[in-house]
Amino acid sequence: PGGSSPNVRAMSDNLKVLGSYSEAMFAGDEEAVFRHWSPDFVSHVTARVAPDAVGTDVRGHEVRWWREVREAFPDFTFSVNLLVESDDIVVSNWTVKGTHTGAAFNGVEPDGEPVEINGTAVLRMRDGLIVEHWGGPHCQDGVGLTH
């Protein structure tokens, strides 16, 4: 009796950073990328989806992705479905849902239909910043964009 359940833990600093980042980007605060991602951030996806950007500051690519989501799906929602944390690694499975009534998205023209984009990111955290990323491309050329 008394005390908290052994299954209830306080949110870690890394999860707080990730939550703050996600909330800010959802709200349209594009500068959040530069506050939450380290200047030496590395994505292991870059070589596959933007080979010319390898070795450069790719944080702007994240800004562009969120901007394109907002423009294509004006009513979009963003949710985190699963978070797993181990030391400095956080695995996040997330979903964007919206209606494709705005701009084209990754080569797919708007058709007014509901859309769901699901992804998983593996992130390494250091000193309160996101420093490394593994994952898949977000609906590159419309692949994975489901109605």
PDB file of C-alpha atoms in Angstrom:
ATOM      1  CA  PRO A   1       0.000   0.000   0.000  1.00  0.00           C
ATOM      2  CA  GLY A   2       1.091   3.559  -0.757  1.00  0.00           C
ATOM      3  CA  GLY A   3       3.689   4.674  -3.264  1.00  0.00           C
ATOM      4  CA  SER A   4       3.455   4.334  -7.016  1.00  0.00           C
ATOM      5  CA  SER A   5       3.033   1.255  -9.124  1.00  0.00           C
ATOM      6  CA  PRO A   6       6.311  -0.429 -10.092  1.00  0.00           C
ATOM      7  CA  ASN A   7       5.189  -0.158 -13.745  1.00  0.00           C
ATOM      8  CA  VAL A   8       4.860   3.642 -13.654  1.00  0.00           C
ATOM      9  CA  ARG A   9       8.022   5.616 -14.381  1.00  0.00           C
ATOM     10  CA  ALA A  10       8.661   9.309 -14.711  1.00  0.00           C
ATOM     11  CA  MET A  11       9.206  10.489 -18.267  1.00  0.00           C
ATOM     12  CA  SER A  12      12.920  10.585 -19.057  1.00  0.00           C
ATOM     13  CA  ASP A  13      14.699  13.719 -20.227  1.00  0.00           C
ATOM     14  CA  ASN A  14      15.121  12.172 -23.697  1.00  0.00           C
ATOM     15  CA  LEU A  15      11.389  11.530 -24.034  1.00  0.00           C
ATOM     16  CA  LYS A  16      10.655  15.067 -22.839  1.00  0.00           C
ATOM     17  CA  VAL A  17      12.953  16.448 -25.571  1.00  0.00           C
ATOM     18  CA  LEU A  18      11.314  14.293 -28.230  1.00  0.00           C
ATOM     19  CA  GLY A  19       7.826  15.267 -27.039  1.00  0.00           C
ATOM     20  CA  SER A  20       8.718  18.962 -27.030  1.00  0.00           C
ATOM     21  CA  TYR A  21      10.138  18.670 -30.547  1.00  0.00           C
ATOM     22  CA  SER A  22       7.087  16.819 -31.912  1.00  0.00           C
ATOM     23  CA  GLU A  23       4.632  19.291 -30.362  1.00  0.00           C
ATOM     24  CA  ALA A  24       6.543  22.286 -31.726  1.00  0.00           C
ATOM     25  CA  MET A  25       6.773  20.898 -35.259  1.00  0.00           C
ATOM     26  CA  PHE A  26       3.087  19.913 -35.253  1.00  0.00           C
ATOM     27  CA  ALA A  27       2.282  23.506 -34.269  1.00  0.00           C
ATOM     28  CA  GLY A  28       4.339  24.821 -37.199  1.00  0.00           C
ATOM     29  CA  ASP A  29       7.429  25.974 -35.282  1.00  0.00           C
ATOM     30  CA  GLU A  30      10.001  25.094 -37.931  1.00  0.00           C
ATOM     31  CA  GLU A  31      12.878  26.461 -35.835  1.00  0.00           C
ATOM     32  CA  ALA A  32      12.293  23.550 -33.426  1.00  0.00           C
ATOM     33  CA  VAL A  33      14.475  21.374 -35.638  1.00  0.00           C
ATOM     34  CA  PHE A  34      17.432  23.642 -34.966  1.00  0.00           C
ATOM     35  CA  ARG A  35      16.731  23.764 -31.212  1.00  0.00           C
ATOM     36  CA  HIS A  36      16.248  19.994 -30.786  1.00  0.00           C
ATOM     37  CA  TRP A  37      18.613  18.483 -33.382  1.00  0.00           C
ATOM     38  CA  SER A  38      22.352  18.784 -32.899  1.00  0.00           C
ATOM     39  CA  PRO A  39      24.316  20.783 -35.501  1.00  0.00           C
ATOM     40  CA  ASP A  40      26.295  17.569 -36.111  1.00  0.00           C
ATOM     41  CA  PHE A  41      23.087  15.509 -36.586  1.00  0.00           C
ATOM     42  CA  VAL A  42      23.521  12.500 -38.891  1.00  0.00           C
ATOM     43  CA  SER A  43      20.755  10.547 -40.601  1.00  0.00           C
ATOM     44  CA  HIS A  44      21.691   7.130 -41.920  1.00  0.00           C
ATOM     45  CA  VAL A  45      18.841   7.519 -44.430  1.00  0.00           C
ATOM     46  CA  THR A  46      20.480  10.431 -46.268  1.00  0.00           C
ATOM     47  CA  ALA A  47      22.692   8.294 -48.524  1.00  0.00           C
ATOM     48  CA  ARG A  48      19.597   6.450 -49.750  1.00  0.00           C
ATOM     49  CA  VAL A  49      17.148   9.334 -50.232  1.00  0.00           C
ATOM     50  CA  ALA A  50      19.377  12.382 -50.857  1.00  0.00           C
ATOM     51  CA  PRO A  51      22.897  11.209 -51.725  1.00  0.00           C
ATOM     52  CA  ASP A  52      24.022  14.720 -52.675  1.00  0.00           C
ATOM     53  CA  ALA A  53      23.305  15.860 -49.093  1.00  0.00           C
ATOM     54  CA  VAL A  54      25.641  13.376 -47.389  1.00  0.00           C
ATOM     55  CA  GLY A  55      28.051  15.292 -45.164  1.00  0.00           C
ATOM     56  CA  THR A  56      25.907  18.443 -45.092  1.00  0.00           C
ATOM     57  CA  ASP A  57      23.490  19.862 -42.513  1.00  0.00           C
ATOM     58  CA  VAL A  58      20.321  17.920 -43.363  1.00  0.00           C
ATOM     59  CA  ARG A  59      18.094  19.445 -40.678  1.00  0.00           C
ATOM     60  CA  GLY A  60      16.407  21.556 -43.360  1.00  0.00           C
ATOM     61  CA  HIS A  61      15.107  18.354 -44.967  1.00  0.00           C
ATOM     62  CA  GLU A  62      13.049  17.721 -41.820  1.00  0.00           C
ATOM     63  CA  VAL A  63      11.673  21.259 -41.950  1.00  0.00           C
ATOM     64  CA  ARG A  64      10.697  20.731 -45.578  1.00  0.00           C
ATOM     65  CA  TRP A  65       8.965  17.391 -44.801  1.00  0.00           C
ATOM     66  CA  TRP A  66       6.783  18.930 -42.069  1.00  0.00           C
ATOM     67  CA  ARG A  67       5.997  21.930 -44.332  1.00  0.00           C
ATOM     68  CA  GLU A  68       4.953  19.587 -47.162  1.00  0.00           C
ATOM     69  CA  VAL A  69       2.737  17.599 -44.774  1.00  0.00           C
ATOM     70  CA  ARG A  70       1.010  20.804 -43.625  1.00  0.00           C
ATOM     71  CA  GLU A  71       0.525  21.987 -47.218  1.00  0.00           C
ATOM     72  CA  ALA A  72      -0.807  18.646 -48.509  1.00  0.00           C
ATOM     73  CA  PHE A  73      -2.985  17.679 -45.523  1.00  0.00           C
ATOM     74  CA  PRO A  74      -4.290  20.921 -43.926  1.00  0.00           C
ATOM     75  CA  ASP A  75      -6.310  18.956 -41.327  1.00  0.00           C
ATOM     76  CA  PHE A  76      -3.469  16.588 -40.416  1.00  0.00           C
ATOM     77  CA  THR A  77      -2.963  15.029 -36.998  1.00  0.00           C
ATOM     78  CA  PHE A  78       0.269  13.610 -35.640  1.00  0.00           C
ATOM     79  CA  SER A  79       0.370  10.841 -33.066  1.00  0.00           C
ATOM     80  CA  VAL A  80       3.049   8.714 -31.475  1.00  0.00           C
ATOM     81  CA  ASN A  81       1.939   5.098 -31.268  1.00  0.00           C
ATOM     82  CA  LEU A  82       4.910   3.541 -29.511  1.00  0.00           C
ATOM     83  CA  LEU A  83       7.999   4.749 -27.696  1.00  0.00           C
ATOM     84  CA  VAL A  84      10.776   2.423 -26.588  1.00  0.00           C
ATOM     85  CA  GLU A  85      13.806   3.805 -24.816  1.00  0.00           C
ATOM     86  CA  SER A  86      17.114   2.192 -23.927  1.00  0.00           C
ATOM     87  CA  ASP A  87      19.894   4.411 -22.599  1.00  0.00           C
ATOM     88  CA  ASP A  88      20.499   7.061 -25.294  1.00  0.00           C
ATOM     89  CA  ILE A  89      18.321   5.388 -27.966  1.00  0.00           C
ATOM     90  CA  VAL A  90      14.626   6.142 -28.497  1.00  0.00           C
ATOM     91  CA  VAL A  91      12.488   4.210 -30.979  1.00  0.00           C
ATOM     92  CA  SER A  92       9.349   6.038 -32.058  1.00  0.00           C
ATOM     93  CA  ASN A  93       6.533   4.678 -34.190  1.00  0.00           C
ATOM     94  CA  TRP A  94       4.325   7.544 -35.378  1.00  0.00           C
ATOM     95  CA  THR A  95       1.363   8.267 -37.636  1.00  0.00           C
ATOM     96  CA  VAL A  96       0.274  11.284 -39.652  1.00  0.00           C
ATOM     97  CA  LYS A  97      -3.374  11.270 -40.731  1.00  0.00           C
ATOM     98  CA  GLY A  98      -5.128  13.864 -42.834  1.00  0.00           C
ATOM     99  CA  THR A  99      -7.215  14.558 -45.896  1.00  0.00           C
ATOM    100  CA  HIS A 100      -5.299  15.169 -49.120  1.00  0.00           C
ATOM    101  CA  THR A 101      -6.985  18.452 -50.065  1.00  0.00           C
ATOM    102  CA  GLY A 102      -3.922  20.693 -50.345  1.00  0.00           C
ATOM    103  CA  ALA A 103      -0.755  20.471 -52.406  1.00  0.00           C
ATOM    104  CA  ALA A 104       0.743  17.407 -54.057  1.00  0.00           C
ATOM    105  CA  PHE A 105       2.764  15.228 -51.676  1.00  0.00           C
ATOM    106  CA  ASN A 106       5.790  13.280 -52.907  1.00  0.00           C
ATOM    107  CA  GLY A 107       4.464  13.235 -56.442  1.00  0.00           C
ATOM    108  CA  VAL A 108       0.899  12.283 -55.479  1.00  0.00           C
ATOM    109  CA  GLU A 109      -1.702  14.858 -56.522  1.00  0.00           C
ATOM    110  CA  PRO A 110      -4.486  15.709 -54.037  1.00  0.00           C
ATOM    111  CA  ASP A 111      -7.682  13.717 -54.410  1.00  0.00           C
ATOM    112  CA  GLY A 112      -9.643  14.715 -51.291  1.00  0.00           C
ATOM    113  CA  GLU A 113      -9.214  11.257 -49.750  1.00  0.00           C
ATOM    114  CA  PRO A 114      -8.069  10.463 -46.191  1.00  0.00           C
ATOM    115  CA  VAL A 115      -4.382   9.555 -45.936  1.00  0.00           C
ATOM    116  CA  GLU A 116      -2.367   7.716 -43.319  1.00  0.00           C
ATOM    117  CA  ILE A 117       1.439   7.801 -43.188  1.00  0.00           C
ATOM    118  CA  ASN A 118       3.140   5.564 -40.644  1.00  0.00           C
ATOM    119  CA  GLY A 119       6.836   5.541 -39.863  1.00  0.00           C
ATOM    120  CA  THR A 120       9.384   4.388 -37.350  1.00  0.00           C
ATOM    121  CA  ALA A 121      12.447   6.348 -36.310  1.00  0.00           C
ATOM    122  CA  VAL A 122      15.372   5.184 -34.224  1.00  0.00           C
ATOM    123  CA  LEU A 123      17.046   8.186 -32.614  1.00  0.00           C
ATOM    124  CA  ARG A 124      20.230   8.594 -30.594  1.00  0.00           C
ATOM    125  CA  MET A 125      20.130  11.389 -28.018  1.00  0.00           C
ATOM    126  CA  ARG A 126      23.073  13.267 -26.489  1.00  0.00           C
ATOM    127  CA  ASP A 127      23.060  16.230 -24.102  1.00  0.00           C
ATOM    128  CA  GLY A 128      19.370  16.942 -24.713  1.00  0.00           C
ATOM    129  CA  LEU A 129      19.642  16.895 -28.510  1.00  0.00           C
ATOM    130  CA  ILE A 130      18.825  14.419 -31.270  1.00  0.00           C
ATOM    131  CA  VAL A 131      22.170  13.474 -32.832  1.00  0.00           C
ATOM    132  CA  GLU A 132      21.548  10.405 -34.980  1.00  0.00           C
ATOM    133  CA  HIS A 133      18.661   8.824 -36.928  1.00  0.00           C
ATOM    134  CA  TRP A 134      17.902   5.503 -38.589  1.00  0.00           C
ATOM    135  CA  GLY A 135      14.628   4.789 -40.352  1.00  0.00           C
ATOM    136  CA  GLY A 136      12.896   4.655 -43.677  1.00  0.00           C
ATOM    137  CA  PRO A 137      12.055   7.403 -46.124  1.00  0.00           C
ATOM    138  CA  HIS A 138       8.685   9.076 -45.668  1.00  0.00           C
ATOM    139  CA  CYS A 139       6.478   8.031 -48.611  1.00  0.00           C
ATOM    140  CA  GLN A 140       9.221   8.703 -51.100  1.00  0.00           C
ATOM    141  CA  ASP A 141       7.623   9.167 -54.526  1.00  0.00           C
ATOM    142  CA  GLY A 142       4.234   8.279 -53.040  1.00  0.00           C
ATOM    143  CA  VAL A 143       5.261   4.779 -51.932  1.00  0.00           C
ATOM    144  CA  GLY A 144       3.556   4.082 -48.605  1.00  0.00           C
ATOM    145  CA  LEU A 145       0.967   6.850 -49.024  1.00  0.00           C
ATOM    146  CA  THR A 146      -2.268   5.004 -48.333  1.00  0.00           C
ATOM    147  CA  HIS A 147      -5.850   6.100 -48.865  1.00  0.00           C
TER     148      HIS A 147
END
